[in-house]
Coordinates of C-alpha atoms and ligand atoms in Angstrom, one line a residue:
M8 CA -9.8 -23.4 -10.5
C9 CA -13.0 -21.6 -11.1
G10 CA -16.6 -21.3 -10.2
I11 CA -19.4 -22.9 -12.1
I12 CA -23.2 -22.6 -12.1
G13 CA -26.0 -24.0 -14.1
V14 CA -29.8 -23.8 -14.1
I15 CA -32.8 -25.3 -15.9
G16 CA -36.3 -24.1 -15.2
E17 CA -39.1 -21.9 -16.2
R18 CA -37.5 -18.4 -16.1
N19 CA -34.7 -16.8 -18.1
A20 CA -31.5 -18.4 -17.0
T21 CA -29.1 -15.5 -17.6
P22 CA -29.9 -13.3 -14.5
I23 CA -29.7 -16.3 -12.3
L24 CA -26.3 -17.3 -13.8
L25 CA -25.0 -13.7 -13.4
E26 CA -26.2 -13.4 -9.8
G27 CA -24.7 -16.8 -9.1
L28 CA -21.3 -15.8 -10.7
K29 CA -21.2 -12.8 -8.4
R30 CA -21.3 -15.1 -5.4
L31 CA -18.7 -17.4 -7.0
E32 CA -16.2 -14.7 -8.1
Y33 CA -14.1 -15.4 -5.1
R34 CA -13.0 -18.5 -7.0
G35 CA -11.4 -16.5 -9.8
Y36 CA -11.9 -13.4 -11.8
D37 CA -9.8 -13.7 -14.9
S38 CA -12.8 -14.0 -17.2
A39 CA -16.4 -15.0 -17.1
G40 CA -19.0 -16.4 -19.5
V41 CA -22.4 -17.8 -19.9
A42 CA -24.2 -20.0 -22.4
V43 CA -27.9 -20.7 -22.8
N44 CA -29.7 -23.5 -24.8
H45 CA -32.6 -22.0 -26.6
K46 CA -34.7 -22.8 -29.7
G47 CA -32.3 -25.4 -31.0
E48 CA -29.2 -23.2 -30.6
I49 CA -26.6 -22.7 -27.9
H50 CA -25.8 -19.0 -27.5
C51 CA -22.7 -17.9 -25.6
N52 CA -21.3 -14.7 -24.3
R53 CA -17.9 -14.4 -22.7
A54 CA -15.6 -11.5 -21.5
E55 CA -12.1 -11.2 -20.3
G56 CA -11.5 -9.8 -16.8
K57 CA -14.0 -9.2 -14.0
L58 CA -17.7 -10.2 -14.1
I59 CA -18.7 -6.6 -14.7
N60 CA -17.3 -6.8 -18.2
L61 CA -19.6 -9.8 -19.0
E62 CA -22.5 -7.9 -17.4
N63 CA -21.9 -5.0 -19.7
R64 CA -21.7 -7.3 -22.8
L65 CA -25.0 -8.9 -21.8
K66 CA -26.6 -5.5 -21.5
E67 CA -25.6 -4.9 -25.1
R68 CA -26.6 -8.4 -26.3
P69 CA -29.0 -10.1 -23.9
L70 CA -29.2 -13.9 -23.8
I71 CA -32.5 -15.6 -23.2
G72 CA -33.0 -19.3 -22.5
F73 CA -34.4 -21.5 -19.9
S74 CA -31.4 -23.7 -19.4
G75 CA -27.9 -22.3 -19.1
I76 CA -24.4 -22.6 -17.6
G77 CA -22.0 -20.0 -16.3
H78 CA -18.3 -19.8 -15.3
T79 CA -15.9 -17.5 -13.6
R80 CA -12.3 -18.3 -14.3
W81 CA -8.9 -18.5 -12.6
A82 CA -6.5 -19.3 -15.4
T83 CA -4.6 -22.5 -15.2
H84 CA -4.0 -23.5 -18.8
G85 CA -3.9 -20.5 -21.2
A86 CA -3.6 -16.8 -20.6
P87 CA -6.6 -14.9 -19.0
I88 CA -7.9 -13.7 -22.3
E89 CA -11.3 -14.0 -24.0
I90 CA -10.5 -17.0 -26.2
N91 CA -9.7 -19.0 -23.1
A92 CA -12.9 -17.9 -21.2
H93 CA -15.5 -20.6 -20.6
P94 CA -18.0 -21.9 -21.8
H95 CA -15.9 -23.9 -24.3
R96 CA -17.7 -25.2 -27.4
S97 CA -17.8 -27.7 -30.1
A98 CA -20.5 -27.6 -32.7
K99 CA -23.2 -29.0 -30.5
V100 CA -21.8 -28.9 -27.0
A101 CA -20.9 -26.2 -24.4
V102 CA -19.0 -27.0 -21.3
V103 CA -18.0 -25.1 -18.1
H104 CA -15.2 -26.7 -16.1
N105 CA -13.6 -26.3 -12.7
G106 CA -10.4 -28.4 -12.3
I107 CA -7.6 -29.6 -14.4
I108 CA -7.5 -32.2 -17.2
E109 CA -4.1 -33.7 -16.7
N110 CA -4.0 -35.7 -19.9
Y111 CA -5.4 -32.9 -22.1
S112 CA -2.3 -32.5 -24.2
E113 CA -2.4 -36.1 -25.4
L114 CA -6.2 -35.9 -25.9
R115 CA -5.8 -32.7 -27.9
Q116 CA -3.2 -34.3 -30.2
R117 CA -5.5 -37.2 -30.9
L118 CA -8.5 -35.0 -31.6
M119 CA -6.4 -32.7 -33.8
A120 CA -5.2 -35.8 -35.8
D121 CA -8.9 -36.4 -36.4
G122 CA -9.3 -32.9 -37.8
V123 CA -10.6 -31.0 -34.7
V124 CA -9.6 -27.4 -34.7
F125 CA -9.0 -25.9 -31.3
L126 CA -9.7 -22.3 -30.6
S127 CA -8.3 -21.9 -27.1
D128 CA -5.2 -22.8 -25.2
T129 CA -7.2 -24.5 -22.4
D130 CA -7.2 -28.0 -21.1
T131 CA -11.0 -27.8 -21.0
E132 CA -11.6 -27.5 -24.7
V133 CA -11.0 -31.2 -25.3
I134 CA -14.1 -32.0 -23.3
P135 CA -16.8 -30.7 -25.7
H136 CA -14.9 -32.2 -28.6
L137 CA -14.8 -35.6 -26.9
I138 CA -18.5 -35.5 -26.3
E139 CA -19.2 -34.2 -29.8
R140 CA -17.3 -37.2 -31.2
E141 CA -19.4 -39.6 -29.3
L142 CA -22.6 -37.8 -30.4
A143 CA -21.4 -38.0 -34.0
L144 CA -21.2 -41.8 -33.5
G145 CA -24.9 -41.8 -32.8
R146 CA -24.7 -42.1 -29.0
E147 CA -27.5 -40.6 -26.8
P148 CA -26.3 -37.4 -25.0
E149 CA -26.1 -39.2 -21.6
L150 CA -24.0 -42.0 -22.9
A151 CA -21.9 -39.7 -25.0
I152 CA -21.0 -37.7 -21.9
R153 CA -20.2 -40.9 -19.8
L154 CA -18.0 -42.3 -22.6
A155 CA -16.2 -38.9 -23.0
V156 CA -15.5 -38.6 -19.3
G157 CA -14.0 -42.0 -19.4
Y158 CA -11.0 -40.5 -21.3
L159 CA -10.4 -37.8 -18.8
E160 CA -7.7 -37.8 -16.1
G161 CA -7.5 -35.2 -13.4
A162 CA -10.0 -33.2 -11.4
F163 CA -13.2 -31.8 -12.8
A164 CA -16.6 -30.4 -12.1
L165 CA -18.5 -30.0 -15.4
G166 CA -21.7 -28.3 -16.5
I167 CA -22.7 -29.3 -20.0
L168 CA -25.4 -28.2 -22.5
I169 CA -26.2 -30.1 -25.6
Q170 CA -27.7 -28.4 -28.6
G171 CA -31.2 -29.6 -29.3
V172 CA -31.6 -31.0 -25.8
E173 CA -33.0 -28.0 -24.1
D174 CA -34.9 -29.9 -21.5
K175 CA -31.8 -31.3 -19.9
L176 CA -28.7 -29.9 -18.2
F177 CA -25.8 -32.3 -17.5
A178 CA -23.2 -32.3 -14.8
V179 CA -20.3 -34.5 -13.9
R180 CA -17.9 -34.5 -10.9
R181 CA -14.6 -36.0 -10.1
G182 CA -12.4 -34.3 -7.4
S183 CA -13.6 -30.7 -7.8
P184 CA -16.7 -29.8 -5.8
L185 CA -20.1 -29.8 -7.4
I186 CA -23.6 -29.7 -5.8
L187 CA -27.1 -29.8 -7.1
G188 CA -29.8 -27.5 -5.8
L189 CA -33.3 -28.9 -6.0
G190 CA -36.0 -26.2 -6.5
E191 CA -39.7 -26.0 -7.5
G192 CA -39.9 -26.3 -11.3
E193 CA -36.2 -25.5 -11.5
N194 CA -32.9 -27.2 -10.7
F195 CA -29.4 -26.0 -10.4
I196 CA -25.7 -27.0 -10.3
A197 CA -23.0 -24.9 -8.6
S198 CA -19.5 -25.2 -7.1
D199 CA -20.9 -24.4 -3.7
A200 CA -24.2 -23.6 -2.0
T201 CA -23.9 -19.8 -1.8
P202 CA -25.3 -19.0 -5.3
L203 CA -28.2 -21.5 -4.8
V204 CA -29.6 -20.5 -1.4
P205 CA -31.6 -17.6 -2.8
Y206 CA -33.6 -20.2 -4.8
T207 CA -33.5 -23.4 -2.7
R208 CA -32.1 -24.9 0.5
S209 CA -32.3 -28.5 -0.7
M210 CA -28.8 -29.5 -1.8
L211 CA -27.5 -32.8 -3.2
Y212 CA -23.7 -33.2 -2.9
L213 CA -22.4 -35.3 -5.8
D214 CA -19.7 -37.9 -5.2
D215 CA -16.7 -38.6 -7.5
D216 CA -17.7 -40.0 -10.9
D217 CA -21.4 -39.1 -10.5
V218 CA -23.2 -38.0 -13.6
A219 CA -26.3 -35.8 -13.0
I220 CA -29.1 -35.3 -15.5
L221 CA -31.2 -32.3 -14.5
S222 CA -34.6 -31.3 -16.0
R223 CA -37.1 -28.7 -14.8
D224 CA -39.0 -31.3 -12.8
G225 CA -36.2 -33.4 -11.3
V226 CA -32.7 -34.7 -11.2
R227 CA -31.3 -38.2 -11.8
V228 CA -27.8 -39.3 -10.7
T229 CA -25.9 -42.2 -12.2
D230 CA -22.4 -43.7 -12.0
L231 CA -20.1 -43.8 -15.0
E232 CA -21.8 -47.0 -16.1
G233 CA -25.2 -45.4 -16.1
N234 CA -26.4 -47.2 -13.0
P235 CA -28.7 -45.0 -10.8
V236 CA -27.1 -43.9 -7.5
E237 CA -28.8 -42.5 -4.4
R238 CA -27.3 -39.4 -2.8
V239 CA -28.5 -37.8 0.4
I240 CA -30.4 -34.4 0.1
K241 CA -29.4 -32.0 2.8
Q242 CA -30.9 -28.7 3.9
S243 CA -28.4 -25.9 3.6
K244 CA -28.2 -23.3 6.3
V245 CA -25.8 -21.0 4.4
S246 CA -26.8 -17.4 4.6
S247 CA -28.3 -15.9 1.4
D248 CA -27.2 -12.4 2.2
L249 CA -24.6 -11.0 -0.1
S250 CA -22.0 -9.1 1.9
E251 CA -21.9 -5.4 1.3
K252 CA -19.0 -3.0 1.9
G253 CA -21.2 -0.6 3.9
S254 CA -19.3 2.6 4.6
Y255 CA -15.9 1.0 4.0
R256 CA -13.9 1.6 0.8
H257 CA -12.9 -2.1 0.4
F258 CA -14.0 -5.4 1.8
M259 CA -10.5 -6.0 3.2
Q260 CA -10.8 -2.8 5.2
K261 CA -14.2 -3.8 6.5
E262 CA -13.0 -7.2 7.4
I263 CA -10.0 -5.8 9.3
F264 CA -12.3 -3.6 11.3
E265 CA -14.8 -6.5 11.9
Q266 CA -12.1 -8.4 13.8
P267 CA -13.0 -7.3 17.4
F268 CA -16.6 -8.5 16.8
V269 CA -15.9 -11.7 15.0
L270 CA -13.2 -12.7 17.5
G271 CA -15.7 -12.2 20.2
E272 CA -18.2 -14.4 18.4
T273 CA -15.7 -17.1 17.7
L274 CA -14.6 -17.2 21.3
K275 CA -18.1 -17.3 22.6
A276 CA -18.7 -20.6 20.8
L277 CA -15.5 -22.1 22.3
L278 CA -16.2 -21.4 25.9
K279 CA -18.5 -22.8 28.6
P280 CA -20.7 -19.8 29.5
M281 CA -19.7 -18.1 32.8
D282 CA -17.0 -20.6 33.5
N283 CA -13.8 -19.3 31.9
R284 CA -13.1 -22.7 30.5
V285 CA -12.7 -24.0 27.0
D286 CA -15.6 -26.3 26.0
L287 CA -15.5 -28.2 22.8
P288 CA -18.0 -31.0 23.3
D289 CA -18.3 -32.0 19.6
L290 CA -14.6 -32.4 19.3
T291 CA -14.0 -34.2 22.6
S292 CA -16.8 -36.6 21.9
A293 CA -15.4 -37.5 18.5
I294 CA -11.7 -37.7 19.5
D295 CA -10.1 -38.6 22.9
L296 CA -7.6 -35.8 23.2
S297 CA -6.0 -37.3 26.3
Q298 CA -4.6 -40.1 24.1
V299 CA -3.1 -37.8 21.5
T300 CA 0.6 -38.0 21.4
A301 CA 1.4 -35.7 18.5
V302 CA -0.4 -33.2 16.3
N303 CA 0.1 -32.6 12.6
I304 CA -1.2 -29.3 11.3
I305 CA -1.8 -28.9 7.5
A306 CA -2.9 -25.9 5.6
C307 CA -2.1 -23.5 2.8
G308 CA -1.3 -19.8 2.6
T309 CA -2.5 -17.6 5.5
S310 CA -4.1 -20.7 7.1
W311 CA -0.6 -22.3 7.1
H312 CA 0.7 -19.3 9.0
A313 CA -2.1 -19.8 11.6
G314 CA -1.0 -23.4 11.9
M315 CA 2.5 -22.3 12.6
V316 CA 1.4 -20.1 15.5
G317 CA -0.7 -23.1 16.7
R318 CA 2.4 -25.2 16.9
Y319 CA 4.0 -22.8 19.5
W320 CA 0.8 -22.9 21.5
I321 CA 0.1 -26.6 21.4
E322 CA 3.7 -27.6 22.2
S323 CA 3.9 -25.2 25.1
L324 CA 0.5 -25.9 26.6
S325 CA 0.4 -29.7 26.1
A326 CA 4.1 -30.8 25.7
I327 CA 3.4 -32.9 22.7
P328 CA 5.3 -32.5 19.4
V329 CA 3.5 -30.6 16.6
G330 CA 4.4 -30.8 12.9
V331 CA 3.2 -28.1 10.5
D332 CA 3.0 -28.8 6.8
I333 CA 2.1 -27.0 3.6
A334 CA -0.7 -29.2 2.2
S335 CA 0.7 -29.4 -1.3
E336 CA 4.0 -30.7 0.1
Y337 CA 2.4 -33.1 2.7
R338 CA 0.1 -34.8 0.2
Y339 CA 3.0 -36.1 -2.0
R340 CA 5.6 -36.6 0.7
E341 CA 4.3 -40.0 1.8
P342 CA 4.8 -38.9 5.5
P343 CA 4.9 -41.9 7.9
I344 CA 1.8 -42.0 10.0
I345 CA 2.6 -42.3 13.7
P346 CA -0.2 -43.8 15.8
G347 CA -1.6 -41.4 18.3
T348 CA -1.2 -38.4 16.0
V349 CA -4.2 -36.3 15.3
T350 CA -4.3 -34.2 12.1
V351 CA -5.6 -30.7 12.1
V352 CA -6.4 -29.1 8.8
I353 CA -7.1 -25.4 8.6
S354 CA -9.0 -23.7 5.8
Q355 CA -11.0 -20.5 5.5
S356 CA -12.9 -21.8 2.5
G357 CA -13.0 -25.4 3.4
E358 CA -12.4 -26.1 -0.4
T359 CA -8.7 -25.8 -0.9
A360 CA -7.8 -28.7 -3.1
D361 CA -4.4 -29.5 -1.5
T362 CA -5.8 -29.2 2.0
L363 CA -8.7 -31.5 1.1
A364 CA -6.3 -34.0 -0.4
A365 CA -4.2 -33.9 2.7
L366 CA -7.3 -34.5 4.9
R367 CA -8.2 -37.5 2.7
Y368 CA -4.7 -38.9 2.9
A369 CA -4.6 -38.6 6.7
K370 CA -8.0 -40.3 7.0
S371 CA -7.0 -43.1 4.6
Q372 CA -4.1 -43.7 7.0
G373 CA -6.5 -44.1 9.9
Q374 CA -5.9 -40.7 11.5
K375 CA -8.6 -38.6 13.1
V376 CA -8.9 -35.2 11.5
I377 CA -10.0 -32.0 13.1
A378 CA -10.9 -29.2 10.7
I379 CA -10.8 -25.5 11.5
V380 CA -13.0 -24.0 8.9
N381 CA -14.8 -20.8 8.2
V382 CA -17.3 -21.8 5.6
P383 CA -20.1 -24.0 6.9
E384 CA -21.1 -27.0 4.7
S385 CA -17.8 -26.8 2.8
T386 CA -16.2 -30.0 1.6
I387 CA -13.5 -30.1 4.3
S388 CA -16.1 -29.5 7.0
R389 CA -18.2 -32.4 5.7
E390 CA -15.3 -34.8 5.5
A391 CA -13.5 -34.1 8.8
D392 CA -14.1 -36.2 12.0
A393 CA -14.7 -33.0 14.0
V394 CA -15.1 -29.4 13.0
L395 CA -14.2 -26.2 14.9
Y396 CA -15.8 -23.3 13.1
T397 CA -14.3 -19.8 13.0
R398 CA -17.1 -17.4 13.1
A399 CA -15.6 -14.7 10.8
G400 CA -18.6 -14.6 8.5
P401 CA -18.1 -14.3 4.8
E402 CA -14.6 -13.1 3.9
I403 CA -14.7 -11.5 0.5
G404 CA -11.3 -9.7 0.3
V405 CA -8.9 -12.2 -1.3
A406 CA -6.2 -11.3 1.3
S407 CA -7.3 -13.1 4.4
T408 CA -7.6 -11.0 7.6
K409 CA -10.4 -11.8 10.0
A410 CA -10.4 -15.5 9.0
F411 CA -6.7 -15.6 10.1
T412 CA -7.2 -14.1 13.5
T413 CA -10.3 -16.2 14.2
Q414 CA -8.3 -19.3 13.2
L415 CA -5.8 -18.2 15.8
M416 CA -8.5 -17.9 18.4
V417 CA -9.7 -21.4 17.6
L418 CA -6.2 -22.8 17.7
A419 CA -5.5 -21.1 21.1
A420 CA -8.7 -22.8 22.5
L421 CA -7.6 -26.1 21.0
A422 CA -4.2 -25.8 22.5
I423 CA -5.8 -25.1 25.9
C424 CA -8.2 -28.0 25.5
I425 CA -5.4 -30.5 24.6
G426 CA -3.2 -29.2 27.4
R427 CA -6.0 -29.8 29.9
Q428 CA -7.0 -33.2 28.6
R429 CA -3.4 -34.3 28.7
Q430 CA -3.2 -32.8 32.2
H431 CA -0.3 -30.6 31.3
I432 CA -2.0 -27.4 32.5
S433 CA -3.9 -26.9 35.7
L434 CA -7.4 -25.5 36.0
E435 CA -6.0 -22.1 37.2
Q436 CA -3.7 -22.0 34.2
E437 CA -6.5 -22.7 31.9
Q438 CA -8.6 -19.9 33.4
G439 CA -5.7 -17.5 33.1
Y440 CA -5.3 -18.3 29.4
V441 CA -9.0 -17.9 28.9
Q442 CA -8.9 -14.6 30.6
Q443 CA -6.3 -13.5 28.1
L444 CA -8.5 -14.7 25.2
L445 CA -11.5 -12.8 26.6
Q446 CA -9.5 -9.5 26.5
V447 CA -8.8 -9.9 22.8
P448 CA -11.9 -8.2 21.3
D449 CA -11.3 -5.0 23.4
L450 CA -7.6 -5.0 22.9
M451 CA -8.1 -5.5 19.1
E452 CA -10.4 -2.5 19.1
R453 CA -7.6 -0.4 20.6
V454 CA -4.9 -1.8 18.2
L455 CA -7.1 -0.7 15.3
D456 CA -7.4 2.8 16.8
N457 CA -3.8 3.2 15.4
D458 CA -5.1 3.3 11.9
A459 CA -4.2 6.9 11.2
E460 CA -0.7 6.5 12.6
I461 CA -0.2 3.4 10.4
F462 CA -1.5 5.3 7.4
E463 CA 1.2 7.9 7.9
I464 CA 3.9 5.3 8.1
S465 CA 2.6 3.6 5.0
R466 CA 2.9 6.9 3.1
K467 CA 6.6 7.0 4.0
L468 CA 7.2 3.4 3.0
M469 CA 5.0 3.0 -0.1
H470 CA 7.9 3.6 -2.6
A471 CA 10.1 0.9 -1.2
N472 CA 10.9 -1.9 -3.6
G473 CA 11.2 -4.6 -0.9
F474 CA 10.5 -5.2 2.8
L475 CA 11.8 -7.5 5.4
F476 CA 9.5 -8.6 8.3
L477 CA 11.1 -10.1 11.4
G478 CA 9.6 -11.9 14.4
R479 CA 10.5 -14.6 16.9
G480 CA 8.7 -17.3 18.7
S481 CA 4.9 -17.3 18.1
C482 CA 5.4 -13.9 16.3
F483 CA 7.7 -15.4 13.7
P484 CA 4.7 -16.7 11.7
I485 CA 3.2 -13.2 12.1
A486 CA 6.2 -11.8 10.3
L487 CA 5.6 -14.3 7.5
E488 CA 1.9 -13.2 7.4
G489 CA 2.9 -9.5 7.3
A490 CA 5.1 -10.2 4.3
L491 CA 2.4 -12.3 2.6
K492 CA -0.2 -9.6 3.0
L493 CA 2.1 -6.9 1.5
K494 CA 3.0 -9.2 -1.5
E495 CA -0.6 -10.2 -2.1
I496 CA -2.1 -6.8 -2.4
S497 CA 0.7 -4.2 -3.1
Y498 CA 2.9 -6.5 -5.3
I499 CA 6.0 -5.4 -3.4
H500 CA 8.4 -8.2 -2.7
A501 CA 8.6 -8.9 1.0
E502 CA 10.3 -11.6 3.0
G503 CA 9.3 -12.8 6.5
Y504 CA 12.1 -14.2 8.5
A505 CA 12.8 -15.5 12.0
A506 CA 14.6 -12.6 13.5
G507 CA 17.4 -14.8 14.9
E508 CA 18.0 -16.3 11.4
M509 CA 18.4 -13.0 9.7
K510 CA 22.1 -13.0 10.1
H511 CA 22.3 -16.2 8.0
G512 CA 21.4 -14.5 4.8
P513 CA 18.8 -11.7 4.6
I514 CA 21.1 -9.3 6.5
A515 CA 23.0 -9.0 3.2
L516 CA 19.9 -7.2 1.8
I517 CA 19.8 -4.5 4.4
D518 CA 20.6 -0.9 3.4
E519 CA 18.8 2.4 3.9
D520 CA 16.3 1.5 1.2
L521 CA 15.0 -1.7 2.8
P522 CA 12.3 -1.2 5.4
V523 CA 12.7 -3.8 8.2
V524 CA 9.4 -4.3 10.1
V525 CA 10.0 -5.9 13.5
V526 CA 7.2 -7.6 15.4
A527 CA 8.4 -7.2 19.0
P528 CA 5.9 -7.9 21.7
R529 CA 7.2 -7.6 25.3
D530 CA 7.5 -11.4 25.7
P531 CA 10.4 -13.5 27.0
L532 CA 12.1 -13.2 23.6
F533 CA 11.9 -9.4 23.5
E534 CA 15.6 -8.8 24.5
K535 CA 16.7 -11.2 21.8
V536 CA 14.6 -9.4 19.2
V537 CA 16.1 -6.1 20.3
S538 CA 19.6 -7.5 19.6
N539 CA 18.5 -8.6 16.1
L540 CA 17.1 -5.1 15.6
E541 CA 20.4 -3.6 16.5
E542 CA 22.1 -5.8 14.0
A543 CA 19.8 -4.5 11.3
R544 CA 20.2 -0.9 12.5
A545 CA 24.0 -1.2 12.4
R546 CA 23.7 -2.0 8.7
G547 CA 21.7 1.2 8.1
G548 CA 18.3 -0.6 7.9
R549 CA 15.1 1.5 8.0
L550 CA 13.4 0.2 11.1
V551 CA 9.7 0.0 11.8
V552 CA 9.1 -1.5 15.2
I553 CA 5.8 -2.8 16.5
T554 CA 5.8 -2.9 20.2
T555 CA 4.3 -1.6 23.4
D556 CA 4.8 2.0 24.5
Q557 CA 6.7 0.9 27.6
A558 CA 9.0 -1.4 25.6
S559 CA 9.6 1.2 22.9
E560 CA 11.1 3.7 25.3
G561 CA 14.4 2.0 25.2
M562 CA 14.4 1.6 21.4
V563 CA 12.9 4.9 20.1
C564 CA 16.4 6.1 19.2
Q565 CA 17.0 2.9 17.2
A566 CA 13.6 2.8 15.3
D567 CA 12.6 5.2 12.5
D568 CA 9.0 4.5 13.3
V569 CA 7.3 2.8 16.2
I570 CA 3.7 1.4 15.9
S571 CA 2.6 1.4 19.5
M572 CA 0.7 -1.5 20.8
V573 CA -1.4 -2.2 23.9
A574 CA 0.2 -4.3 26.6
C575 CA -1.1 -7.9 26.4
G576 CA -0.4 -11.5 27.6
D577 CA 2.1 -13.5 25.7
L578 CA -0.5 -16.0 24.5
I579 CA -2.6 -13.5 22.6
A580 CA 0.2 -11.4 21.2
P581 CA 0.2 -13.0 17.7
I582 CA -3.5 -12.3 17.4
L583 CA -3.1 -8.6 18.1
Y584 CA 0.3 -8.0 16.5
V585 CA -0.9 -9.1 13.0
A586 CA -3.5 -6.3 12.8
P587 CA -1.0 -3.4 12.3
L588 CA 0.6 -5.5 9.5
Q589 CA -2.8 -6.0 7.8
L590 CA -3.3 -2.2 8.0
L591 CA 0.2 -1.5 6.7
A592 CA -0.3 -3.7 3.7
Y593 CA -3.8 -2.3 3.1
H594 CA -2.7 1.3 3.2
I595 CA 0.3 0.8 1.0
A596 CA -1.8 -1.1 -1.6
V597 CA -4.5 1.7 -1.6
L598 CA -1.8 4.3 -2.0
K599 CA -0.3 2.4 -4.9
G600 CA -3.7 2.1 -6.4
T601 CA -3.9 -1.7 -6.7
D602 CA -7.1 -3.8 -6.8
V603 CA -7.1 -4.5 -3.0
D604 CA -10.0 -6.9 -2.9
Q605 CA -9.2 -8.8 -6.0
P606 CA -5.5 -8.6 -6.5
R607 CA -4.0 -9.8 -9.8
N608 CA -3.4 -13.5 -10.3
L609 CA -4.9 -14.6 -7.0
A610 CA -8.2 -16.2 -6.0
K611 CA -9.9 -16.6 -2.7
S612 CA -10.4 -20.3 -2.9
V613 CA -7.8 -22.5 -4.7
T614 CA -9.7 -25.5 -5.9
V615 CA -7.0 -26.9 -8.1
E616 CA -3.7 -28.4 -6.9
Ligands
G6P727 C1 -5.6 -18.6 -1.3 C2 -6.1 -17.4 -0.6 C3 -5.4 -17.2 0.7 C4 -5.7 -18.4 1.6 C5 -5.2 -19.7 0.9 C6 -5.7 -20.9 1.7 O1 -4.3 -18.5 -1.6 O2 -5.8 -16.3 -1.5 O3 -5.9 -16.0 1.4 O4 -5.0 -18.2 2.8 O5 -5.8 -19.7 -0.4 O6 -7.1 -20.9 1.6 P1 -8.0 -21.6 2.7 O7 -9.4 -21.3 2.2 O8 -7.7 -23.1 2.6 O9 -7.7 -21.0 4.0

């Protein structure tokens, strides 16, 4: 799972490749590398770790060439060390790869039996050798590539250079995303449009088993038999601005504090102006929500937590059953498809491989699919029947924050919309809920004003070896999200639990060393949460309670620390109550000195299953 880029044109490829890799680093940052095809030789430079290491190497040893490929890696096969960095080579071929070659082990054995010496532990390295073997048999480069690809099983997007063929850059796609950018006297390949928009807006999206042959003056696309295929060229509207941190220390911090604004922007696009009503014309014209009898929500990671909150909302506002699935489980479970069910997939990036596969499965079973996506023109947004966009803007920090709360905003609007279409809620109720949503940006601003207080609590808790997060009802997924945020960026083990379930296991963990963070809005389940809190207190647990001033009065004596919240309606509590948990994780991570924006082993977009 990685980012790939390639260019062929009239200017030096290396700066274009490096700039592109910066924009693709969200897909992985275990190592990076580039190769250029110049004067009958392929020259490669690779470095372990973040892109900056490669940049420094290239300063010492610049690479010049007019066609080239680049790669930023998230390790799947083989440790994140230099020998496993892409591009991978044979004598005459260099390849960058995003995806997984599932039968690489068998191919590797066969190639080794033929005398091939492998230099890396990757699945990718079989590809240049397979192409090389075909070239050695006298095949033309294009045919050699097509024949070699015929041996591969799995998912791949490939950029390929062939020594001595400087006027061509080759690309192949199956499963993993790959697009072509069509410029003036130069053409490009990339995993997504973001690295290409500084040079061109004309994008050609490859289909599975397309082979592309790029030259300076044009591109040609064929199928695996070599027959020409036509693909539509689209004009990208993706912003070419590269996000900056501004005065913030980290992107994650910036993104947490952007929430009041982006929540407002997201909400604006979901409402009928001046009317306090949800208005989703693109969705309601594509799917008749009044006929929907069940909803199935599918996502991964933080987006899955958003889906879990969505379940509470949709079930209570529209009285239809909602299932929530982890995409990697759903896609292989062969779930029976019940007529009348609509599938909702949620993805910040719109590229997560498992979520995409789940979308395709649901569509193949005749279900309509609604996508809640942040990145415009992403694969999931292109393949869904209807798209509801979160307007979080680019999210750079690997730990998702503003994308999550804007997903919640969209899900709340969707729940209201289904409830109304199914006539389960009245116009007055709808307007009341919308009133709550309209308060979110201001209330979020006030929640974030507690930053200094949360920092002080973080200082007290930063040495803990483990945390328990508890919540109930629609704030149970918020407890899960709080635990996930802490794990992702501070590397402290944390568990999120439904507060009522704590006594069935995790209570055994509680002692004075285990902080228990309790998400306790003043909602109908508040008294129940207080009882759970007392159970934890009775075992000596160190309690941090997130609740309103008014509610905290009765529990100050029980809590070691209280993070005070603004009073809010029940519907919007999960959106607001996650913010202190984001800040808690952020401050603890900063205090521990971890790499907050690019935590170890993670990637922003997971494009392998
Ligand atoms: C990765 C990211 C998470 C994200 C998850 C799902 O694990 O690090 O922040 O929640 O993927 O990504 P998606 O883009 O589909 O929301």
